[in-house]
mmCIF file with all atom_site columns, C-alpha atoms in Angstrom:
data_model
loop_
_atom_site.group_PDB
_atom_site.id
_atom_site.type_symbol
_atom_site.label_atom_id
_atom_site.label_alt_id
_atom_site.label_comp_id
_atom_site.label_asym_id
_atom_site.label_entity_id
_atom_site.label_seq_id
_atom_site.pdbx_PDB_ins_code
_atom_site.Cartn_x
_atom_site.Cartn_y
_atom_site.Cartn_z
_atom_site.occupancy
_atom_site.B_iso_or_equiv
_atom_site.pdbx_formal_charge
_atom_site.auth_seq_id
_atom_site.auth_comp_id
_atom_site.auth_asym_id
_atom_site.auth_atom_id
_atom_site.pdbx_PDB_model_num
ATOM 1  C CA . ARG A 1 1  ? 23.661  -6.011  15.293  1.00 0.00 ? 1  ARG A CA 1
ATOM 2  C CA . ALA A 1 2  ? 21.825  -8.586  13.152  1.00 0.00 ? 2  ALA A CA 1
ATOM 3  C CA . PRO A 1 3  ? 18.442  -8.005  14.878  1.00 0.00 ? 3  PRO A CA 1
ATOM 4  C CA . ARG A 1 4  ? 18.818  -4.271  14.291  1.00 0.00 ? 4  ARG A CA 1
ATOM 5  C CA . LEU A 1 5  ? 19.526  -4.842  10.590  1.00 0.00 ? 5  LEU A CA 1
ATOM 6  C CA . ARG A 1 6  ? 16.511  -7.163  10.349  1.00 0.00 ? 6  ARG A CA 1
ATOM 7  C CA . ARG A 1 7  ? 14.292  -4.489  11.915  1.00 0.00 ? 7  ARG A CA 1
ATOM 8  C CA . LEU A 1 8  ? 15.672  -1.923  9.494   1.00 0.00 ? 8  LEU A CA 1
ATOM 9  C CA . GLY A 1 9  ? 14.986  -4.252  6.552   1.00 0.00 ? 9  GLY A CA 1
ATOM 10 C CA . THR A 1 10 ? 11.470  -4.904  7.838   1.00 0.00 ? 10 THR A CA 1
ATOM 11 C CA . LEU A 1 11 ? 10.908  -1.189  8.225   1.00 0.00 ? 11 LEU A CA 1
ATOM 12 C CA . LEU A 1 12 ? 12.069  -0.410  4.698   1.00 0.00 ? 12 LEU A CA 1
ATOM 13 C CA . ARG A 1 13 ? 9.914   -3.201  3.224   1.00 0.00 ? 13 ARG A CA 1
ATOM 14 C CA . LEU A 1 14 ? 6.954   -1.959  5.261   1.00 0.00 ? 14 LEU A CA 1
ATOM 15 C CA . GLN A 1 15 ? 7.310   1.572   3.913   1.00 0.00 ? 15 GLN A CA 1
ATOM 16 C CA . VAL A 1 16 ? 7.617   0.423   0.290   1.00 0.00 ? 16 VAL A CA 1
ATOM 17 C CA . THR A 1 17 ? 4.760   -2.055  0.574   1.00 0.00 ? 17 THR A CA 1
ATOM 18 C CA . TRP A 1 18 ? 2.561   0.565   2.267   1.00 0.00 ? 18 TRP A CA 1
ATOM 19 C CA . ARG A 1 19 ? 3.114   3.048   -0.565  1.00 0.00 ? 19 ARG A CA 1
ATOM 20 C CA . GLU A 1 20 ? 2.392   0.356   -3.148  1.00 0.00 ? 20 GLU A CA 1
ATOM 21 C CA . MET A 1 21 ? -0.825  -0.591  -1.364  1.00 0.00 ? 21 MET A CA 1
ATOM 22 C CA . ARG A 1 22 ? -1.859  3.050   -1.028  1.00 0.00 ? 22 ARG A CA 1
ATOM 23 C CA . SER A 1 23 ? -1.163  3.577   -4.750  1.00 0.00 ? 23 SER A CA 1
ATOM 24 C CA . MET A 1 24 ? -3.543  0.724   -5.504  1.00 0.00 ? 24 MET A CA 1
ATOM 25 C CA . GLU A 1 25 ? -6.165  2.082   -3.115  1.00 0.00 ? 25 GLU A CA 1
ATOM 26 C CA . ILE A 1 26 ? -5.964  5.504   -4.753  1.00 0.00 ? 26 ILE A CA 1
ATOM 27 C CA . TYR A 1 27 ? -6.285  3.973   -8.222  1.00 0.00 ? 27 TYR A CA 1
ATOM 28 C CA . ILE A 1 28 ? -9.270  1.890   -7.082  1.00 0.00 ? 28 ILE A CA 1
ATOM 29 C CA . GLU A 1 29 ? -10.942 4.956   -5.575  1.00 0.00 ? 29 GLU A CA 1
ATOM 30 C CA . GLU A 1 30 ? -10.488 6.787   -8.883  1.00 0.00 ? 30 GLU A CA 1
ATOM 31 C CA . ALA A 1 31 ? -12.138 3.848   -10.652 1.00 0.00 ? 31 ALA A CA 1
ATOM 32 C CA . ARG A 1 32 ? -14.950 3.839   -8.072  1.00 0.00 ? 32 ARG A CA 1
ATOM 33 C CA . HIS A 1 33 ? -15.575 7.497   -8.838  1.00 0.00 ? 33 HIS A CA 1
ATOM 34 C CA . GLU A 1 34 ? -15.793 6.736   -12.565 1.00 0.00 ? 34 GLU A CA 1
ATOM 35 C CA . LEU A 1 35 ? -18.274 3.938   -11.769 1.00 0.00 ? 35 LEU A CA 1
ATOM 36 C CA . ASP A 1 36 ? -20.591 6.278   -9.830  1.00 0.00 ? 36 ASP A CA 1
ATOM 37 C CA . GLY A 1 37 ? -19.517 4.898   -6.458  1.00 0.00 ? 37 GLY A CA 1
ATOM 38 C CA . GLN A 1 38 ? -19.591 1.204   -7.331  1.00 0.00 ? 38 GLN A CA 1
ATOM 39 C CA . ASP A 1 39 ? -16.607 -0.727  -5.960  1.00 0.00 ? 39 ASP A CA 1
ATOM 40 C CA . PRO A 1 40 ? -14.631 -2.061  -8.955  1.00 0.00 ? 40 PRO A CA 1
ATOM 41 C CA . LEU A 1 41 ? -13.116 -4.858  -6.888  1.00 0.00 ? 41 LEU A CA 1
ATOM 42 C CA . HIS A 1 42 ? -14.536 -8.348  -6.564  1.00 0.00 ? 42 HIS A CA 1
ATOM 43 C CA . PRO A 1 43 ? -15.548 -8.911  -2.912  1.00 0.00 ? 43 PRO A CA 1
ATOM 44 C CA . ASP A 1 44 ? -12.670 -11.396 -2.411  1.00 0.00 ? 44 ASP A CA 1
ATOM 45 C CA . SER A 1 45 ? -10.180 -8.846  -3.759  1.00 0.00 ? 45 SER A CA 1
ATOM 46 C CA . ARG A 1 46 ? -11.649 -6.123  -1.544  1.00 0.00 ? 46 ARG A CA 1
ATOM 47 C CA . ARG A 1 47 ? -11.348 -8.412  1.481   1.00 0.00 ? 47 ARG A CA 1
ATOM 48 C CA . LEU A 1 48 ? -7.706  -9.199  0.593   1.00 0.00 ? 48 LEU A CA 1
ATOM 49 C CA . LEU A 1 49 ? -6.817  -5.518  0.184   1.00 0.00 ? 49 LEU A CA 1
ATOM 50 C CA . ASP A 1 50 ? -8.444  -4.712  3.528   1.00 0.00 ? 50 ASP A CA 1
ATOM 51 C CA . GLU A 1 51 ? -6.497  -7.559  5.179   1.00 0.00 ? 51 GLU A CA 1
ATOM 52 C CA . VAL A 1 52 ? -3.223  -6.290  3.712   1.00 0.00 ? 52 VAL A CA 1
ATOM 53 C CA . ARG A 1 53 ? -3.935  -2.804  5.083   1.00 0.00 ? 53 ARG A CA 1
ATOM 54 C CA . GLU A 1 54 ? -4.733  -4.243  8.506   1.00 0.00 ? 54 GLU A CA 1
ATOM 55 C CA . LYS A 1 55 ? -1.566  -6.383  8.578   1.00 0.00 ? 55 LYS A CA 1
ATOM 56 C CA . LEU A 1 56 ? 0.683   -3.531  7.476   1.00 0.00 ? 56 LEU A CA 1
ATOM 57 C CA . THR A 1 57 ? -0.848  -1.278  10.113  1.00 0.00 ? 57 THR A CA 1
ATOM 58 C CA . GLY A 1 58 ? -0.210  -3.989  12.710  1.00 0.00 ? 58 GLY A CA 1
ATOM 59 C CA . VAL A 1 59 ? 3.438   -4.345  11.683  1.00 0.00 ? 59 VAL A CA 1
ATOM 60 C CA . HIS A 1 60 ? 3.829   -0.572  11.853  1.00 0.00 ? 60 HIS A CA 1
ATOM 61 C CA . GLU A 1 61 ? 2.354   -0.499  15.352  1.00 0.00 ? 61 GLU A CA 1
ATOM 62 C CA . GLY A 1 62 ? 4.674   -3.322  16.410  1.00 0.00 ? 62 GLY A CA 1
ATOM 63 C CA . LEU A 1 63 ? 7.721   -1.424  15.163  1.00 0.00 ? 63 LEU A CA 1
ATOM 64 C CA . GLN A 1 64 ? 6.809   1.752   17.045  1.00 0.00 ? 64 GLN A CA 1
ATOM 65 C CA . GLN A 1 65 ? 8.676   0.554   20.135  1.00 0.00 ? 65 GLN A CA 1
ATOM 66 C CA . TYR A 1 66 ? 11.905  0.417   18.083  1.00 0.00 ? 66 TYR A CA 1
ATOM 67 C CA . ALA A 1 67 ? 11.358  3.375   15.778  1.00 0.00 ? 67 ALA A CA 1
ATOM 68 C CA . PRO A 1 68 ? 8.590   5.637   17.076  1.00 0.00 ? 68 PRO A CA 1
ATOM 69 C CA . ALA A 1 69 ? 9.200   8.352   14.490  1.00 0.00 ? 69 ALA A CA 1
ATOM 70 C CA . ILE A 1 70 ? 8.533   6.048   11.537  1.00 0.00 ? 70 ILE A CA 1
ATOM 71 C CA . ARG A 1 71 ? 5.568   7.130   9.442   1.00 0.00 ? 71 ARG A CA 1
ATOM 72 C CA . LEU A 1 72 ? 3.622   5.408   6.715   1.00 0.00 ? 72 LEU A CA 1
ATOM 73 C CA . ASP A 1 73 ? 3.715   8.056   4.022   1.00 0.00 ? 73 ASP A CA 1
ATOM 74 C CA . GLU A 1 74 ? 1.422   8.516   1.080   1.00 0.00 ? 74 GLU A CA 1
ATOM 75 C CA . PRO A 1 75 ? 2.870   7.458   -2.281  1.00 0.00 ? 75 PRO A CA 1
ATOM 76 C CA . GLU A 1 76 ? 4.574   9.880   -4.609  1.00 0.00 ? 76 GLU A CA 1
ATOM 77 C CA . THR A 1 77 ? 2.738   10.872  -7.786  1.00 0.00 ? 77 THR A CA 1
ATOM 78 C CA . GLU A 1 78 ? 5.124   8.708   -9.805  1.00 0.00 ? 78 GLU A CA 1
ATOM 79 C CA . GLU A 1 79 ? 4.192   5.623   -7.778  1.00 0.00 ? 79 GLU A CA 1
ATOM 80 C CA . ILE A 1 80 ? 0.483   6.183   -8.438  1.00 0.00 ? 80 ILE A CA 1
ATOM 81 C CA . GLN A 1 81 ? 1.166   6.768   -12.134 1.00 0.00 ? 81 GLN A CA 1
ATOM 82 C CA . LEU A 1 82 ? 3.041   3.461   -12.284 1.00 0.00 ? 82 LEU A CA 1
ATOM 83 C CA . ILE A 1 83 ? -0.023  1.643   -10.920 1.00 0.00 ? 83 ILE A CA 1
ATOM 84 C CA . ARG A 1 84 ? -2.190  3.405   -13.508 1.00 0.00 ? 84 ARG A CA 1
ATOM 85 C CA . ARG A 1 85 ? 0.134   2.352   -16.324 1.00 0.00 ? 85 ARG A CA 1
ATOM 86 C CA . LEU A 1 86 ? 0.277   -1.237  -15.096 1.00 0.00 ? 86 LEU A CA 1
ATOM 87 C CA . ALA A 1 87 ? -3.515  -1.412  -14.789 1.00 0.00 ? 87 ALA A CA 1
ATOM 88 C CA . ASP A 1 88 ? -3.969  0.113   -18.243 1.00 0.00 ? 88 ASP A CA 1
ATOM 89 C CA . LYS A 1 89 ? -1.498  -2.362  -19.705 1.00 0.00 ? 89 LYS A CA 1
ATOM 90 C CA . ALA A 1 90 ? -3.214  -5.284  -17.984 1.00 0.00 ? 90 ALA A CA 1
ATOM 91 C CA . GLY A 1 91 ? -6.547  -4.106  -19.392 1.00 0.00 ? 91 GLY A CA 1
ATOM 92 C CA . ARG A 1 92 ? -5.177  -4.266  -22.937 1.00 0.00 ? 92 ARG A CA 1
ATOM 93 C CA . MET A 1 93 ? -3.910  -7.846  -22.602 1.00 0.00 ? 93 MET A CA 1
#
């Protein structure tokens, strides 16, 4: 029973973390658009974001044997708006 609960916890964390990462990617793409296609991220930050995406995708693939119907959904509008507000607030500090 404990391994099943651990997998469930991992799955839930994966889904939340994926939506948070996708919210950031969407926000960054919006900023890129405003900057005429220029990536707003420092190369090290871009590399880190790409690594996070790759690792989350790998975890998802590893969990498919236990929960094949699990999807990595896009974030809700509210989640993206939260990232926008946090970024705006950070920019004013």
